[in-house]
PDB file of N, CA and C in Angstrom:
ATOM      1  N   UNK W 141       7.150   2.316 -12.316  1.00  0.00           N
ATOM      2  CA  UNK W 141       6.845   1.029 -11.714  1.00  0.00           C
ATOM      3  C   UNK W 141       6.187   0.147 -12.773  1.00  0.00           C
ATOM      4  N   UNK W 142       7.175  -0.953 -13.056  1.00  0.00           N
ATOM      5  CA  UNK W 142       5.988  -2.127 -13.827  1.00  0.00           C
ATOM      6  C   UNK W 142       5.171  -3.082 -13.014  1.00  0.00           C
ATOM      7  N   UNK W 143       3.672  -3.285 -13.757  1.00  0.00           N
ATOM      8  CA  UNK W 143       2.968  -4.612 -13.708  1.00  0.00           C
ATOM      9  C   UNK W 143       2.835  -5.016 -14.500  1.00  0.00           C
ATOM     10  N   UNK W 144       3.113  -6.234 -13.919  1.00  0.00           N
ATOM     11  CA  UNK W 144       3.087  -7.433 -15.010  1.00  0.00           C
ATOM     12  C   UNK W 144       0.889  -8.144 -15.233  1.00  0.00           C
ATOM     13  N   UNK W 145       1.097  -8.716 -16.394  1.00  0.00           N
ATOM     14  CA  UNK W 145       0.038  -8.749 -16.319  1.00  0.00           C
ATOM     15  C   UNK W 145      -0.973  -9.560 -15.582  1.00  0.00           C
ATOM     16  N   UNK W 146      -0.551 -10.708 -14.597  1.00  0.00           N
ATOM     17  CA  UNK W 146      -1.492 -11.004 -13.474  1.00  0.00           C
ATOM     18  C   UNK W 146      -1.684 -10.159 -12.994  1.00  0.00           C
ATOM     19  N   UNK W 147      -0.633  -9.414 -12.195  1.00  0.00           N
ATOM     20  CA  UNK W 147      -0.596  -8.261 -11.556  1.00  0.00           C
ATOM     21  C   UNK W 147      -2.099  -7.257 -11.776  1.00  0.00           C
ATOM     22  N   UNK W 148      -2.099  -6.748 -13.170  1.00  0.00           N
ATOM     23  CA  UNK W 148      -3.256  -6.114 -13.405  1.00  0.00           C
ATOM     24  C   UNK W 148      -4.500  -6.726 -13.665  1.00  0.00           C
ATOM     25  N   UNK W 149      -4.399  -8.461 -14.324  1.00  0.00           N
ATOM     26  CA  UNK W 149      -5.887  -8.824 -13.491  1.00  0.00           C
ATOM     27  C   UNK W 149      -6.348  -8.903 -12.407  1.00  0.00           C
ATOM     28  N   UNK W 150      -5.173  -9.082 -11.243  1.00  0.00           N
ATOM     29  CA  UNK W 150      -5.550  -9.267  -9.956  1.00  0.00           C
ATOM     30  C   UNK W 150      -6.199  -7.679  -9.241  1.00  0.00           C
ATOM     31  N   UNK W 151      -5.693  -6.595  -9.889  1.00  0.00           N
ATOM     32  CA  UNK W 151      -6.148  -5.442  -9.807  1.00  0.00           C
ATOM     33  C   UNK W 151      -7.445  -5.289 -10.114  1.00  0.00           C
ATOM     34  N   UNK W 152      -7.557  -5.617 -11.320  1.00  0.00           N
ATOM     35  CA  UNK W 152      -8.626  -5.176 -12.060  1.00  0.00           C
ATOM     36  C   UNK W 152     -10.176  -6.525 -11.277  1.00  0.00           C
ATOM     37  N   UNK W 153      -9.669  -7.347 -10.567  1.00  0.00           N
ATOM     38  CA  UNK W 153     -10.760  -8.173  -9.907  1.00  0.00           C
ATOM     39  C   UNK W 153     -10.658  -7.545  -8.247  1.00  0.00           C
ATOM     40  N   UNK W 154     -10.142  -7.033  -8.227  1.00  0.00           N
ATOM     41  CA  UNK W 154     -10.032  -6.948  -6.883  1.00  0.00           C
ATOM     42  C   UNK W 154     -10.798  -5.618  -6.543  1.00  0.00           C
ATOM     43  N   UNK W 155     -10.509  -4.458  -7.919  1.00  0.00           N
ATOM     44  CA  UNK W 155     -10.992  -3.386  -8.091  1.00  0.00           C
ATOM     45  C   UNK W 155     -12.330  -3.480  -8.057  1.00  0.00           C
ATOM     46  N   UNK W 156     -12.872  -4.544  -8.407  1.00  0.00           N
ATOM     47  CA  UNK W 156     -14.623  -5.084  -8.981  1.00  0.00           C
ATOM     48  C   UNK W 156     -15.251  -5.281  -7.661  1.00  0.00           C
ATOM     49  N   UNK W 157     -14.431  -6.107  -6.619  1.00  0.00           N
ATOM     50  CA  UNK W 157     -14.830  -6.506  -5.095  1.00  0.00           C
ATOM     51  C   UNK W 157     -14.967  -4.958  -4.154  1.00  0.00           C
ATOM     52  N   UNK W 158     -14.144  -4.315  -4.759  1.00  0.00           N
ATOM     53  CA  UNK W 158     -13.822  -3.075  -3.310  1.00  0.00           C
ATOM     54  C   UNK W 158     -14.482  -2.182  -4.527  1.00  0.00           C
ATOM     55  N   UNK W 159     -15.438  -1.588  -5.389  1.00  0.00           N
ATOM     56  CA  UNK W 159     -16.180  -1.186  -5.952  1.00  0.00           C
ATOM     57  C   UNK W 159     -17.508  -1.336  -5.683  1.00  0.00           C
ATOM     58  N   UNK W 160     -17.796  -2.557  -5.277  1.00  0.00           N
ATOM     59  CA  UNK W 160     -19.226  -3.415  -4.767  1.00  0.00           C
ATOM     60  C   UNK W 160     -18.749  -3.457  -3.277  1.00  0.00           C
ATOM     61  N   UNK W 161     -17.734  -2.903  -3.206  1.00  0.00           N
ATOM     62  CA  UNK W 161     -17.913  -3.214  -0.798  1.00  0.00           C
ATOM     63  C   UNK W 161     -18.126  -1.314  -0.728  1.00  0.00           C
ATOM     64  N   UNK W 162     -17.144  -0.623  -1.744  1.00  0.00           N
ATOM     65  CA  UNK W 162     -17.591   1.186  -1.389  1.00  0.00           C
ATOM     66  C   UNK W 162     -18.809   1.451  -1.125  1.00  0.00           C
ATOM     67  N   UNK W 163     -19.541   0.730  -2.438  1.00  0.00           N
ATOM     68  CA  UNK W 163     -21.004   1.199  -3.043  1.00  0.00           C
ATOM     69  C   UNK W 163     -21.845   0.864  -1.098  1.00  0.00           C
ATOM     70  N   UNK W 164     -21.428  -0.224  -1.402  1.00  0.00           N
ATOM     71  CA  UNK W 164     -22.298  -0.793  -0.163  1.00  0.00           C
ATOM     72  C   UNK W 164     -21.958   0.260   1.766  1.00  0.00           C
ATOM     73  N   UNK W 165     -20.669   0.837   1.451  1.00  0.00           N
ATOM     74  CA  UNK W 165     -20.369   1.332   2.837  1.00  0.00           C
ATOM     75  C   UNK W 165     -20.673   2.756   2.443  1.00  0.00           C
ATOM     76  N   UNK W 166     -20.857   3.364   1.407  1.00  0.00           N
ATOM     77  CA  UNK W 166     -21.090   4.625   1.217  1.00  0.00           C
ATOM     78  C   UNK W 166     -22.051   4.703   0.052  1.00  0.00           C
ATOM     79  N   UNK W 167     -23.369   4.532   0.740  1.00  0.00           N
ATOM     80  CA  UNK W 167     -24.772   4.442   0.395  1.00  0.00           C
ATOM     81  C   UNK W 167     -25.457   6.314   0.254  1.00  0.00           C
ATOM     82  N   UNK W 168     -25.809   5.847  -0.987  1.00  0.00           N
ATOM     83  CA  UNK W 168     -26.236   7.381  -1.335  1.00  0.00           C
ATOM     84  C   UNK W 168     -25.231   8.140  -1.794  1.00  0.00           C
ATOM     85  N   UNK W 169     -24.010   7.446  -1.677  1.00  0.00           N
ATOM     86  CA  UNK W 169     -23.050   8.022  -2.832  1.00  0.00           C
ATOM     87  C   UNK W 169     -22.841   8.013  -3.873  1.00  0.00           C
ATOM     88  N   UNK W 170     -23.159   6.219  -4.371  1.00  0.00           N
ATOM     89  CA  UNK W 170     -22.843   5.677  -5.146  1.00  0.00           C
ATOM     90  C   UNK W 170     -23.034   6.410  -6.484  1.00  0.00           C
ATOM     91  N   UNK W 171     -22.929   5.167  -7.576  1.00  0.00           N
ATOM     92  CA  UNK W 171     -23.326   6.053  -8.975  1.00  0.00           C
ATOM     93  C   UNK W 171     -23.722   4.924  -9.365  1.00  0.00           C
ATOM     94  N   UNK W 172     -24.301   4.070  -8.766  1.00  0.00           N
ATOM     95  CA  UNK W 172     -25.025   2.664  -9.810  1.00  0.00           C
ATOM     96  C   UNK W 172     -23.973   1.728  -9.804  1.00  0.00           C
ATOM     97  N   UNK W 173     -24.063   0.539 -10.002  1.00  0.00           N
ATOM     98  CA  UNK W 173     -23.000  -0.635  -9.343  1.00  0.00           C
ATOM     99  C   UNK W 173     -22.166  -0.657 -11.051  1.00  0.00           C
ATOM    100  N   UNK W 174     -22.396   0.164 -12.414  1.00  0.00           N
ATOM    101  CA  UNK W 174     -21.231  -0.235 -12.924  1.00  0.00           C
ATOM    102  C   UNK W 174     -19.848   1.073 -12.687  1.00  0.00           C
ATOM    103  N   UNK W 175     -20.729   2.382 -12.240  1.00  0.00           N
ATOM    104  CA  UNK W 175     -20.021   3.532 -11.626  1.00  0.00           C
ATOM    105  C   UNK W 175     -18.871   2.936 -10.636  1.00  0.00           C
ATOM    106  N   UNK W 176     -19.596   2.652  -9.441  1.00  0.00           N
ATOM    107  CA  UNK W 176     -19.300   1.994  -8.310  1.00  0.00           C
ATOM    108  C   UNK W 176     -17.861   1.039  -8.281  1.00  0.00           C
ATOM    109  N   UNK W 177     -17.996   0.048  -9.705  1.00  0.00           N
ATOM    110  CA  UNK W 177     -17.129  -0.664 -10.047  1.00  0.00           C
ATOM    111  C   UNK W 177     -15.708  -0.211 -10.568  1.00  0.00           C
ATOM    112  N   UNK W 178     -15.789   0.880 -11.209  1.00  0.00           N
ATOM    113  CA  UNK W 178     -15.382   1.959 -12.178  1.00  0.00           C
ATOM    114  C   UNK W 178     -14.375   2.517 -11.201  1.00  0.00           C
ATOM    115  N   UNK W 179     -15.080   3.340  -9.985  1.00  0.00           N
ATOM    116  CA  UNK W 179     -14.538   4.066  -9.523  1.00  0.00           C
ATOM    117  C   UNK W 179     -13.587   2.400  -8.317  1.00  0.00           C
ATOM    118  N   UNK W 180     -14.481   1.650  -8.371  1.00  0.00           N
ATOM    119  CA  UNK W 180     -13.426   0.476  -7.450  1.00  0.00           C
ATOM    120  C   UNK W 180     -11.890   0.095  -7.979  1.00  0.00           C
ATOM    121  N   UNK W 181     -12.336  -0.068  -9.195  1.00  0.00           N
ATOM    122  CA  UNK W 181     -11.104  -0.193 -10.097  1.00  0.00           C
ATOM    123  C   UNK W 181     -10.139   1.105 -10.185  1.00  0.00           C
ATOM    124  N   UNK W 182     -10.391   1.992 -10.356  1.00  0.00           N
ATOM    125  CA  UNK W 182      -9.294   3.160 -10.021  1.00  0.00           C
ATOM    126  C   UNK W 182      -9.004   3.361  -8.907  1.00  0.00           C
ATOM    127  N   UNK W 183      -9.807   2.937  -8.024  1.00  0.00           N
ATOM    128  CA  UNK W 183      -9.245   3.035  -6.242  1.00  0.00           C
ATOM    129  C   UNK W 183      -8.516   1.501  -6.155  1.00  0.00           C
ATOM    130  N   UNK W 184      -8.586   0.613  -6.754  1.00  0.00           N
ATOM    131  CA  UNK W 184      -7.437  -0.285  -6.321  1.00  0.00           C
ATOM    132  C   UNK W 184      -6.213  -0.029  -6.992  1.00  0.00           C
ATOM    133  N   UNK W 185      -6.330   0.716  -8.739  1.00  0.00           N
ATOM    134  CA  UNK W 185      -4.926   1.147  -9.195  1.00  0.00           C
ATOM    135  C   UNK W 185      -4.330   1.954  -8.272  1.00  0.00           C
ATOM    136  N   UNK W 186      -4.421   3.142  -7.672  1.00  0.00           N
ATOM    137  CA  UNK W 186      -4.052   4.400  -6.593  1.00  0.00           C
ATOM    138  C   UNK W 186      -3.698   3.422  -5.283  1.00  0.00           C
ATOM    139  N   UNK W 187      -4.223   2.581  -4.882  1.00  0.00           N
ATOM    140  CA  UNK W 187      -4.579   2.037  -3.151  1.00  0.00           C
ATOM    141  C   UNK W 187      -2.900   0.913  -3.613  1.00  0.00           C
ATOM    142  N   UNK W 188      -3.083   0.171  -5.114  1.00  0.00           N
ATOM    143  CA  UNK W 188      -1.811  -0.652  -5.505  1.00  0.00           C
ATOM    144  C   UNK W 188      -0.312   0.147  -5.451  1.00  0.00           C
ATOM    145  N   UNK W 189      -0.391   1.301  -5.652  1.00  0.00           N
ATOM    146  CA  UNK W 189       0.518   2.396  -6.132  1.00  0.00           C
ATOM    147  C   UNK W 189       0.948   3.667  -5.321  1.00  0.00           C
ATOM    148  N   UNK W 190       0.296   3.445  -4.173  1.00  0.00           N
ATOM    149  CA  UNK W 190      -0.161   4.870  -3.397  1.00  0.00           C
ATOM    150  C   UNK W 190       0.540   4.128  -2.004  1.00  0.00           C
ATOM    151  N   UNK W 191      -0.547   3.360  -1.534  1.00  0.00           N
ATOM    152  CA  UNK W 191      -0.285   2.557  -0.131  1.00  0.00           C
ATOM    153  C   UNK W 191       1.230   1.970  -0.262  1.00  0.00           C
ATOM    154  N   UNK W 192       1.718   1.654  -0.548  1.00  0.00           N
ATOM    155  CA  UNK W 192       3.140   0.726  -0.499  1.00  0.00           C
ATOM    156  C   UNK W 192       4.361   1.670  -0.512  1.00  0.00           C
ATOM    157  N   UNK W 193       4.132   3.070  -1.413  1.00  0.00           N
ATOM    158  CA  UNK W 193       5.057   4.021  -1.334  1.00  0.00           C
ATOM    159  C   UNK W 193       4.618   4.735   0.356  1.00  0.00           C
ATOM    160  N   UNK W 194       3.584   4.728   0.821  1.00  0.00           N
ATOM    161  CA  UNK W 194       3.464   5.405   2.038  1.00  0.00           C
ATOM    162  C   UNK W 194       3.754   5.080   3.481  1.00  0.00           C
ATOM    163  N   UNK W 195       4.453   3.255   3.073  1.00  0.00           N
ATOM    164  CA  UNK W 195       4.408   2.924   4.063  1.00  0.00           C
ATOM    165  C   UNK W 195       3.432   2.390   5.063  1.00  0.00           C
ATOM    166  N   UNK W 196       2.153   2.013   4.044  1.00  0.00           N
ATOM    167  CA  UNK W 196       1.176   1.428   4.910  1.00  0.00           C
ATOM    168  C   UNK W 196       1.158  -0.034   4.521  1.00  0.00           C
ATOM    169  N   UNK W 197       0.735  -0.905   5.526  1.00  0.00           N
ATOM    170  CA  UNK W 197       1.060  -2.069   5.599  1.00  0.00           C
ATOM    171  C   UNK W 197      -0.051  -2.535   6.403  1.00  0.00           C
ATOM    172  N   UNK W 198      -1.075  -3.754   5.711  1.00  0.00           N
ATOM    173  CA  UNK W 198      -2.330  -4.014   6.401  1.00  0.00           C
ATOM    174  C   UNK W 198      -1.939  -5.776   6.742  1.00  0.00           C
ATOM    175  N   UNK W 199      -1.093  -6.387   5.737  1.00  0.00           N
ATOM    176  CA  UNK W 199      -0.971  -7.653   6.031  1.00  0.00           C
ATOM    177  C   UNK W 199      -0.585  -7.966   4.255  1.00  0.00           C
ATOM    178  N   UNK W 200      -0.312  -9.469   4.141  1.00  0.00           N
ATOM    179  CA  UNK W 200       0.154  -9.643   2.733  1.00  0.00           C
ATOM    180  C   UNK W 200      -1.384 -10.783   2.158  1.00  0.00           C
ATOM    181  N   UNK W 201      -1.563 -10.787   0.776  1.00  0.00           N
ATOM    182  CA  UNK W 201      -1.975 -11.201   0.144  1.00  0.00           C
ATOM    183  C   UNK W 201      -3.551 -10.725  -0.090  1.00  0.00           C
ATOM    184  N   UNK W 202      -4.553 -11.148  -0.796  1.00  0.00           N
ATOM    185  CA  UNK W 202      -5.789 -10.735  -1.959  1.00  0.00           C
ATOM    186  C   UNK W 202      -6.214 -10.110  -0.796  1.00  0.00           C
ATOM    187  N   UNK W 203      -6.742 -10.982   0.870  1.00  0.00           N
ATOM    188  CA  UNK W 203      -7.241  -9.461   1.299  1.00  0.00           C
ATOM    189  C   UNK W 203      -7.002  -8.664   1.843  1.00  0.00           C
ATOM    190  N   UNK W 204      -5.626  -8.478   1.962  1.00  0.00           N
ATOM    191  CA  UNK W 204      -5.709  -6.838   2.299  1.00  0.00           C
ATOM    192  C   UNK W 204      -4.963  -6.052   0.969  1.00  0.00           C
ATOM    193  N   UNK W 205      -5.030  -6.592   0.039  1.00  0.00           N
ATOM    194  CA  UNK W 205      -5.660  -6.253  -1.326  1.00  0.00           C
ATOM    195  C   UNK W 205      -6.538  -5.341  -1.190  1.00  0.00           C
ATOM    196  N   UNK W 206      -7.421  -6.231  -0.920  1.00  0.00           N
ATOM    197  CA  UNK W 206      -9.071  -5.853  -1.299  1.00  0.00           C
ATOM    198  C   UNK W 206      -9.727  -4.569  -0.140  1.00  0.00           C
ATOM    199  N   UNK W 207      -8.968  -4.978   1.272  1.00  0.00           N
ATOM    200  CA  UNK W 207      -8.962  -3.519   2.130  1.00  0.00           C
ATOM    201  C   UNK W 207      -8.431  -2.518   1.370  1.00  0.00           C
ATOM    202  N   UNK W 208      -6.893  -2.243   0.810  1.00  0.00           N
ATOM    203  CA  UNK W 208      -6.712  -1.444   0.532  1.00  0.00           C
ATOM    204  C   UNK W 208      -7.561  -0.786  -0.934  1.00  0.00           C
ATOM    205  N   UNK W 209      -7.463  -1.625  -1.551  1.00  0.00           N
ATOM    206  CA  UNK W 209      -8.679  -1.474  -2.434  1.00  0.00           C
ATOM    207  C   UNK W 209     -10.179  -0.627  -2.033  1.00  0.00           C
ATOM    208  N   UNK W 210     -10.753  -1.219  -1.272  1.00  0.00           N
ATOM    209  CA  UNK W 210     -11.782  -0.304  -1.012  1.00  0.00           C
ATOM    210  C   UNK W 210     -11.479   0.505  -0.199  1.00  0.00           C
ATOM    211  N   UNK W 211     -10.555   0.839   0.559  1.00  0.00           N
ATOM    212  CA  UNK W 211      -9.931   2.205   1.534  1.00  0.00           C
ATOM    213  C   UNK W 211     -10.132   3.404   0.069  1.00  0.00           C
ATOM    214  N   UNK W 212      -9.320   2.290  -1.056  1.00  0.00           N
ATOM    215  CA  UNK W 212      -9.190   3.673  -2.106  1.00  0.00           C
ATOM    216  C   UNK W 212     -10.190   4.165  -2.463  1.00  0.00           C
ATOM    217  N   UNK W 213     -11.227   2.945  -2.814  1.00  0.00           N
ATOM    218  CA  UNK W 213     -13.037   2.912  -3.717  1.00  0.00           C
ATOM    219  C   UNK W 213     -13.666   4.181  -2.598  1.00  0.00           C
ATOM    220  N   UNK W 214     -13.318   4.135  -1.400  1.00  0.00           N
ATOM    221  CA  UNK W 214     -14.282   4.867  -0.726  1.00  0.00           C
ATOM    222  C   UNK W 214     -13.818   6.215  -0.483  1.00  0.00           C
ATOM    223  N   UNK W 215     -12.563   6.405  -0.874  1.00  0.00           N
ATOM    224  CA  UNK W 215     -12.002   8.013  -0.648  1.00  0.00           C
ATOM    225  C   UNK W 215     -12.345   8.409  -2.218  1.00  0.00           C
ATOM    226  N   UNK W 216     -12.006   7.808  -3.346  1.00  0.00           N
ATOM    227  CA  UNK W 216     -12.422   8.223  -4.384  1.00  0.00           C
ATOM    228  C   UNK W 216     -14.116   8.192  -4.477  1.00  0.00           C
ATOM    229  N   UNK W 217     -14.988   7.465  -3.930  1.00  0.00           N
ATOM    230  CA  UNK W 217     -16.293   7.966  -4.147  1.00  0.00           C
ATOM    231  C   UNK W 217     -16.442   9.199  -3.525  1.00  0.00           C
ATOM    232  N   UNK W 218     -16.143   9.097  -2.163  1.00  0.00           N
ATOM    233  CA  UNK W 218     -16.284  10.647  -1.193  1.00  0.00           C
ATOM    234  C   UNK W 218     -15.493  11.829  -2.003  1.00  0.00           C
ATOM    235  N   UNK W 219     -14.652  11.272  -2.870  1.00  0.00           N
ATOM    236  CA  UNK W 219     -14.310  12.943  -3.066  1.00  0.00           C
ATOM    237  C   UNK W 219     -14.776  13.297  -4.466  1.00  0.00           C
ATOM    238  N   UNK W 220     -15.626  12.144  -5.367  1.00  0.00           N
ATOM    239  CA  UNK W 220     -16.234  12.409  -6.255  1.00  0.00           C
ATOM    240  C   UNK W 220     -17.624  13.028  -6.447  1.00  0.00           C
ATOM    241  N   UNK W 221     -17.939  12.364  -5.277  1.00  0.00           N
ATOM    242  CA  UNK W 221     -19.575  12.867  -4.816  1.00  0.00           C
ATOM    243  C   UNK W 221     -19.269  14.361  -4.145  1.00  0.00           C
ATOM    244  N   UNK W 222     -18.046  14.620  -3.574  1.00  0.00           N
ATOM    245  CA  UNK W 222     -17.627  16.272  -3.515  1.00  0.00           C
ATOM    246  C   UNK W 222     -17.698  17.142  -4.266  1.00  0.00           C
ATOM    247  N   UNK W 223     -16.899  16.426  -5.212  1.00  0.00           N
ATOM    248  CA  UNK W 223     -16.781  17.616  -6.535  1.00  0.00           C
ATOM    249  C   UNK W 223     -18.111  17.451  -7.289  1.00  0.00           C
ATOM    250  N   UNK W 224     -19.052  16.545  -7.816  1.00  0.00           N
ATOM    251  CA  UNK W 224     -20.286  16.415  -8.345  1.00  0.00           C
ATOM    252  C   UNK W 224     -21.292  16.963  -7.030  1.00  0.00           C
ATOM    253  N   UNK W 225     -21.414  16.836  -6.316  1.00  0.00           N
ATOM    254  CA  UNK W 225     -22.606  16.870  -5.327  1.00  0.00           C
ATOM    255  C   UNK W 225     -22.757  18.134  -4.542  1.00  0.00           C
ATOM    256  N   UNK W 226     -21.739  19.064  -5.343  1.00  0.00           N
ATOM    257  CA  UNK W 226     -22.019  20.519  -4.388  1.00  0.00           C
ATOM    258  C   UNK W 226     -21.583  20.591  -3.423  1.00  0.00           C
ATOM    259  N   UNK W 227     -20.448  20.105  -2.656  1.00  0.00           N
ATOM    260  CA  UNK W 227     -19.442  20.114  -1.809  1.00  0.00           C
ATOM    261  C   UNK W 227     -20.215  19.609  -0.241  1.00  0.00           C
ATOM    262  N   UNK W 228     -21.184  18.297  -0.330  1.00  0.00           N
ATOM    263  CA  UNK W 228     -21.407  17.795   0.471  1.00  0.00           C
ATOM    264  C   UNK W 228     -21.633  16.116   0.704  1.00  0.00           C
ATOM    265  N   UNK W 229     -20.749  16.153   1.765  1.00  0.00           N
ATOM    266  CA  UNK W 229     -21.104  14.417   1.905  1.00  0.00           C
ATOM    267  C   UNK W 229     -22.008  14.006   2.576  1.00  0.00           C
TER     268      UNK W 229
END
């Protein structure tokens, strides 16, 4: 699959928003708001790449972007704080 490169700024800002909405919905998970961001940004690459092959469909344009985006930020914090945190959420 190519992106083009709006494509991946729009990722990479959108990743920054649903990084700072995880942190905030999964408190005491976090890892500090540039972690937080980090892991937002790899949950919107996966949520860009993942969701659309699965057939999920929230609505078109930035926000449900940014839902799917932090759907991703918050399964990747929960399963990071799994594997770091001694297998508890």
């Amino acid at each position: 699959m190519y992106i083009s490169n709006e494509g991946l700024l729009v990722i990479l800002f959108v990743g920054l928003v649903a990084g700072w909405l995880a942190g905030k919905v999964v408190r005491g998970a976090g890892f500090g708001i540039i972690g937080d961001i980090a892991i937002g940004i790899c949950g919107a690459l996966v949520a860009s790449l993942l969701f659309p092959k699965l057939g999920i469909r929230l609505g078109t344009g930035l926000v449900s972007e940014i839902i799917y985006s932090a759907i991703g930020a918050v399964i990747l914090l929960l399963v990071v704080r799994l594997v770091r945190g001694g297998g508890r959420f």
